[in-house]
C-alpha positions as a printed NumPy array, in Angstrom:
array([[-20.727,  19.179,   9.836],
       [-18.921,  16.401,  11.706],
       [-22.19 ,  14.933,  12.984],
       [-23.628,  14.915,   9.434],
       [-20.569,  13.056,   8.182],
       [-20.888,  10.446,  10.948],
       [-24.584,   9.976,  10.148],
       [-23.777,   9.558,   6.448],
       [-21.171,   6.879,   7.21 ],
       [-23.611,   5.039,   9.526],
       [-26.337,   5.295,   6.882],
       [-24.063,   3.891,   4.195],
       [-22.842,   1.079,   6.498],
       [-26.392,   0.062,   7.412],
       [-27.487,  -0.032,   3.8  ],
       [-24.44 ,  -2.055,   2.784],
       [-24.872,  -4.42 ,   5.714],
       [-28.405,  -5.237,   4.57 ],
       [-27.178,  -5.955,   1.059],
       [-28.396,  -2.716,  -0.488],
       [-24.95 ,  -1.691,  -1.725],
       [-24.163,  -4.878,  -3.623],
       [-23.431,  -3.169,  -6.893],
       [-21.523,  -5.062,  -9.585],
       [-18.543,  -4.101, -11.713],
       [-17.214,  -5.959, -14.725],
       [-13.802,  -5.16 , -16.124],
       [-12.583,  -5.352, -19.729],
       [-15.652,  -6.837, -21.348],
       [-15.545,  -6.753, -25.168],
       [-17.689,  -6.235, -28.21 ],
       [-16.759,  -6.412, -31.872],
       [-16.635,  -3.133, -33.755],
       [-17.132,  -3.299, -37.508],
       [-16.101,   0.309, -37.914],
       [-12.755,  -0.189, -36.197],
       [-12.249,  -3.748, -37.386],
       [-11.348,  -4.934, -33.892],
       [-12.742,  -5.593, -30.444],
       [-13.43 ,  -2.69 , -28.118],
       [-13.037,  -3.259, -24.389],
       [-15.198,  -1.584, -21.784],
       [-15.77 ,  -1.795, -18.051],
       [-19.166,  -1.264, -16.479],
       [-20.752,  -0.463, -13.112],
       [-24.249,  -1.819, -12.473],
       [-26.176,  -0.425,  -9.489],
       [-27.24 ,  -2.43 ,  -6.483],
       [-30.75 ,  -3.411,  -7.535],
       [-29.934,  -4.112, -11.187],
       [-30.208,  -7.894, -10.676],
       [-33.42 ,  -7.772,  -8.68 ],
       [-35.427,  -5.061, -10.426],
       [-36.928,  -4.731, -13.876],
       [-36.366,  -0.992, -14.206],
       [-34.257,   0.729, -16.841],
       [-31.429,   2.993, -15.715],
       [-29.811,   6.242, -16.774],
       [-26.274,   5.918, -18.099],
       [-23.087,   7.869, -17.481],
       [-20.323,   7.367, -20.048],
       [-17.08 ,   7.95 , -18.147],
       [-13.994,   8.481, -20.32 ],
       [-10.366,   7.792, -19.406],
       [ -7.264,   9.868, -20.009],
       [ -4.251,   9.599, -22.282],
       [ -2.09 ,   6.462, -21.658],
       [ -4.93 ,   4.941, -19.585],
       [ -7.558,   2.365, -20.551],
       [-11.018,   1.083, -19.625],
       [ -9.809,  -0.231, -16.249],
       [ -8.412,   2.96 , -14.761],
       [-11.609,   4.542, -13.483],
       [-12.272,   1.301, -11.592],
       [ -8.735,   0.723, -10.367],
       [ -7.385,   4.221,  -9.674],
       [-10.65 ,   6.151,  -9.718],
       [-12.39 ,   3.851,  -7.2  ],
       [-15.679,   4.239,  -9.069],
       [-17.436,   1.393,  -7.271],
       [-16.826,   2.654,  -3.733],
       [-17.529,   6.28 ,  -4.644],
       [-20.72 ,   5.516,  -6.581],
       [-21.975,   3.129,  -3.886],
       [-21.548,   5.769,  -1.199],
       [-23.069,   8.559,  -3.299],
       [-26.122,   6.421,  -4.043],
       [-26.489,   5.119,  -0.485],
       [-26.413,   8.66 ,   0.924],
       [-28.883,   9.822,  -1.749],
       [-26.411,  12.262,  -3.282],
       [-26.729,  10.381,  -6.58 ],
       [-29.37 ,   8.285,  -8.254],
       [-28.827,   4.685,  -9.276],
       [-27.216,   4.588, -12.689],
       [-25.147,   2.483, -15.055],
       [-21.587,   3.731, -15.604],
       [-19.835,   2.705, -18.843],
       [-16.057,   3.111, -19.185],
       [-14.849,   2.306, -22.738],
       [-11.282,   1.923, -23.937],
       [-10.206,   4.651, -26.354],
       [ -6.467,   3.942, -26.653],
       [ -4.752,   7.227, -27.67 ],
       [ -7.48 ,   8.362, -30.082],
       [ -8.477,  11.533, -28.22 ],
       [-11.974,  10.183, -28.952],
       [-12.007,  11.613, -32.507],
       [-12.357,  10.163, -35.976],
       [ -8.777,  10.034, -37.273],
       [ -8.348,  12.616, -40.075],
       [ -7.637,  10.008, -42.781],
       [-10.65 ,   7.864, -41.893],
       [ -8.528,   4.883, -40.84 ],
       [ -9.774,   4.778, -37.243],
       [-13.221,   6.414, -36.825],
       [-13.499,   6.166, -33.039],
       [-16.196,   8.837, -32.687],
       [-18.405,   7.12 , -35.257],
       [-17.907,   3.829, -33.408],
       [-18.917,   5.436, -30.106],
       [-22.243,   6.758, -31.373],
       [-23.155,   4.214, -34.016],
       [-21.978,   1.038, -32.263],
       [-21.08 ,   1.46 , -28.591],
       [-24.16 ,   3.364, -27.397],
       [-26.581,   1.094, -29.335],
       [-24.731,  -1.969, -28.006],
       [-24.999,  -0.779, -24.399],
       [-28.688,   0.035, -24.797],
       [-29.375,  -3.368, -26.353],
       [-27.285,  -5.382, -23.883],
       [-28.201,  -3.626, -20.635],
       [-31.384,  -2.074, -19.268],
       [-30.287,   1.427, -20.212],
       [-32.777,   4.212, -20.848],
       [-32.297,   5.255, -24.497],
       [-33.212,   8.931, -24.268],
       [-31.096,  12.097, -24.078],
       [-32.595,  12.966, -20.671],
       [-31.035,   9.816, -19.216],
       [-27.579,   9.959, -20.787],
       [-24.597,  11.908, -19.484],
       [-20.911,  12.011, -20.327],
       [-17.842,  12.862, -18.277],
       [-14.128,  12.195, -18.344],
       [-10.677,  13.274, -17.27 ],
       [ -7.877,  14.914, -19.272],
       [ -8.071,  13.368, -22.774],
       [-11.471,  12.052, -21.685],
       [-12.497,  15.507, -20.473],
       [-11.744,  16.822, -23.95 ],
       [-13.643,  13.885, -25.456],
       [-16.698,  14.487, -23.277],
       [-16.834,  18.186, -24.205],
       [-16.269,  17.456, -27.885],
       [-19.034,  14.837, -27.96 ],
       [-21.471,  17.182, -26.228],
       [-20.767,  19.786, -28.922],
       [-20.761,  17.412, -31.898],
       [-23.809,  15.468, -30.651],
       [-25.737,  17.643, -28.149],
       [-28.901,  15.659, -28.89 ],
       [-27.396,  12.658, -27.066],
       [-26.597,  14.029, -23.6  ],
       [-28.397,  15.91 , -20.851],
       [-25.208,  16.652, -18.907],
       [-21.46 ,  16.838, -19.476],
       [-18.801,  16.975, -16.759],
       [-15.202,  17.34 , -17.992],
       [-12.433,  17.109, -15.411],
       [ -8.997,  18.616, -16.114],
       [ -9.932,  18.591, -19.789],
       [ -7.119,  18.54 , -22.371],
       [ -8.249,  21.686, -24.175],
       [ -5.671,  23.457, -26.353],
       [ -5.667,  26.678, -28.333],
       [ -4.099,  26.836, -31.801],
       [ -0.666,  27.839, -30.497],
       [ -0.469,  24.855, -28.167],
       [ -1.702,  22.52 , -30.91 ],
       [  0.963,  23.792, -33.333],
       [  3.633,  23.191, -30.714],
       [  2.387,  19.671, -30.09 ],
       [  2.064,  18.879, -33.793],
       [  5.592,  20.067, -34.489],
       [  7.464,  19.057, -31.344],
       [  6.143,  17.428, -28.176],
       [  3.511,  15.082, -29.675],
       [  4.45 ,  15.239, -33.334],
       [  3.743,  11.617, -34.3  ],
       [  0.517,  11.318, -32.285],
       [ -1.164,  14.567, -33.31 ],
       [ -0.01 ,  14.336, -36.916],
       [ -1.636,  10.909, -37.106],
       [ -4.847,  12.087, -35.447],
       [ -5.362,  15.572, -36.862],
       [ -3.192,  15.585, -39.969],
       [ -1.101,  18.548, -41.184],
       [ -2.134,  22.111, -40.493],
       [ -5.122,  23.238, -38.462],
       [ -8.111,  22.609, -40.745],
       [ -9.095,  19.229, -39.309],
       [ -8.065,  20.323, -35.838],
       [-10.548,  23.212, -35.991],
       [-13.369,  20.732, -36.6  ],
       [-12.369,  19.053, -33.335],
       [-11.234,  22.049, -31.292],
       [-13.506,  22.729, -28.327],
       [-12.507,  26.409, -28.312],
       [-13.081,  26.812, -32.051],
       [-16.482,  25.094, -31.95 ],
       [-17.633,  27.121, -28.947],
       [-16.475,  30.365, -30.568],
       [-18.594,  29.615, -33.631],
       [-21.847,  29.159, -31.71 ],
       [-24.617,  31.737, -31.583],
       [-27.838,  32.064, -29.622],
       [-29.696,  29.922, -32.174],
       [-27.468,  26.832, -31.882],
       [-26.329,  26.664, -28.273],
       [-26.14 ,  23.082, -26.98 ],
       [-28.981,  22.175, -24.627],
       [-26.627,  20.409, -22.236],
       [-25.843,  21.092, -18.569],
       [-22.099,  21.588, -18.004],
       [-19.884,  21.076, -14.967],
       [-16.219,  21.974, -15.556],
       [-13.614,  21.219, -12.882],
       [ -9.832,  21.71 , -12.985],
       [ -7.155,  22.023, -10.301],
       [ -5.365,  25.302,  -9.622],
       [ -2.001,  23.555, -10.089],
       [ -3.024,  21.7  , -13.253],
       [ -1.01 ,  22.493, -16.402],
       [ -4.308,  22.303, -18.342],
       [ -6.024,  25.018, -16.31 ],
       [ -5.631,  27.707, -18.989],
       [ -7.606,  25.754, -21.585],
       [-10.361,  25.062, -19.066],
       [-10.475,  28.735, -18.108],
       [-10.735,  29.767, -21.772],
       [-13.647,  27.333, -22.172],
       [-15.354,  28.932, -19.171],
       [-14.826,  32.438, -20.571],
       [-16.252,  31.588, -24.005],
       [-19.238,  29.864, -22.392],
       [-19.825,  32.99 , -20.318],
       [-19.667,  35.203, -23.399],
       [-22.028,  32.932, -25.369],
       [-24.519,  32.608, -22.534],
       [-24.037,  28.859, -22.123],
       [-25.12 ,  27.943, -18.602],
       [-22.427,  26.015, -16.774],
       [-20.689,  25.523, -13.466],
       [-16.938,  26.139, -13.277],
       [-14.813,  24.896, -10.391],
       [-11.151,  25.511,  -9.64 ],
       [-10.084,  23.601,  -6.561],
       [ -6.772,  22.976,  -4.837],
       [ -4.868,  20.26 ,  -6.668],
       [ -3.104,  19.123,  -9.796],
       [ -3.4  ,  16.606, -12.616],
       [ -3.77 ,  13.534, -10.446],
       [ -6.063,  10.717,  -9.38 ],
       [ -6.241,  12.272,  -5.926],
       [ -7.959,  15.248,  -7.528],
       [-10.271,  13.238,  -9.807],
       [-11.42 ,  10.931,  -7.003],
       [-12.523,  13.978,  -4.999],
       [-14.264,  15.36 ,  -8.103],
       [-16.25 ,  12.223,  -8.894],
       [-18.874,  12.529,  -6.096],
       [-19.825,  15.981,  -7.391],
       [-19.958,  14.665, -10.966],
       [-22.359,  11.9  ,  -9.915],
       [-24.482,  14.413,  -8.008],
       [-24.515,  16.811, -10.97 ],
       [-25.549,  14.276, -13.6  ],
       [-28.152,  12.821, -11.227],
       [-29.836,  16.222, -11.117],
       [-30.341,  15.9  , -14.864],
       [-31.546,  12.3  , -14.625],
       [-34.091,  13.079, -11.917],
       [-35.126,  16.444, -13.401],
       [-34.774,  18.288, -10.131]])
């Protein structure tokens, strides 16, 4: 094992030394959203041969967590270094990684229609990325992942729009049952969740991962590959475990990982190489 690790490091160093690993990242770029009536910021990772080739690339949409923004996967998640190494060691294919800002929206359309973030994502952001960059515009070459609030968003989008993504990889996803949502609506996150989901549970149920999964049957299962990962010390583990159990009962193929760790960037950085490997298996149709 040690010798393989040394060889991988040497391999990566040699490739980088010859210029192979000169990927590019751009932070806090902007485009104008008509649906939101404001600019949306995003950061982006472009693979090493993007400038020199004419090929089109698969795309991973990588979503941030609550209180974070479009910069955090680059700054705290070390996306560039991790993706460069995964690609150089052939554990991942070359891909574009898009990291949009979502503020505190939980990636949903606000219940009163005032801030339709989900509509913006699918009707403006994805078309903008595919027009602006050499991104492959088919389901087979799109994937979505995210952490915490972004893990919830990635799962929700794969269930609302399964025709868009070949793979989904939520990390430490913020998945709540009705009891937790009631508590947050009434006490801990009263202003936020009242603004997003409105009173009661009707609109919440339209955006509840557990509720949507429970309503599926063998005729409408999402044709998406799933990789779910949450730490054994994470306060969100129960919701992730419930998701795993419902997927098992419904016959939805997925991988479920519980590793040592909590709700932290240390955990998510160690998860990212496996996410890149997992989505690459969809992109390359292995």
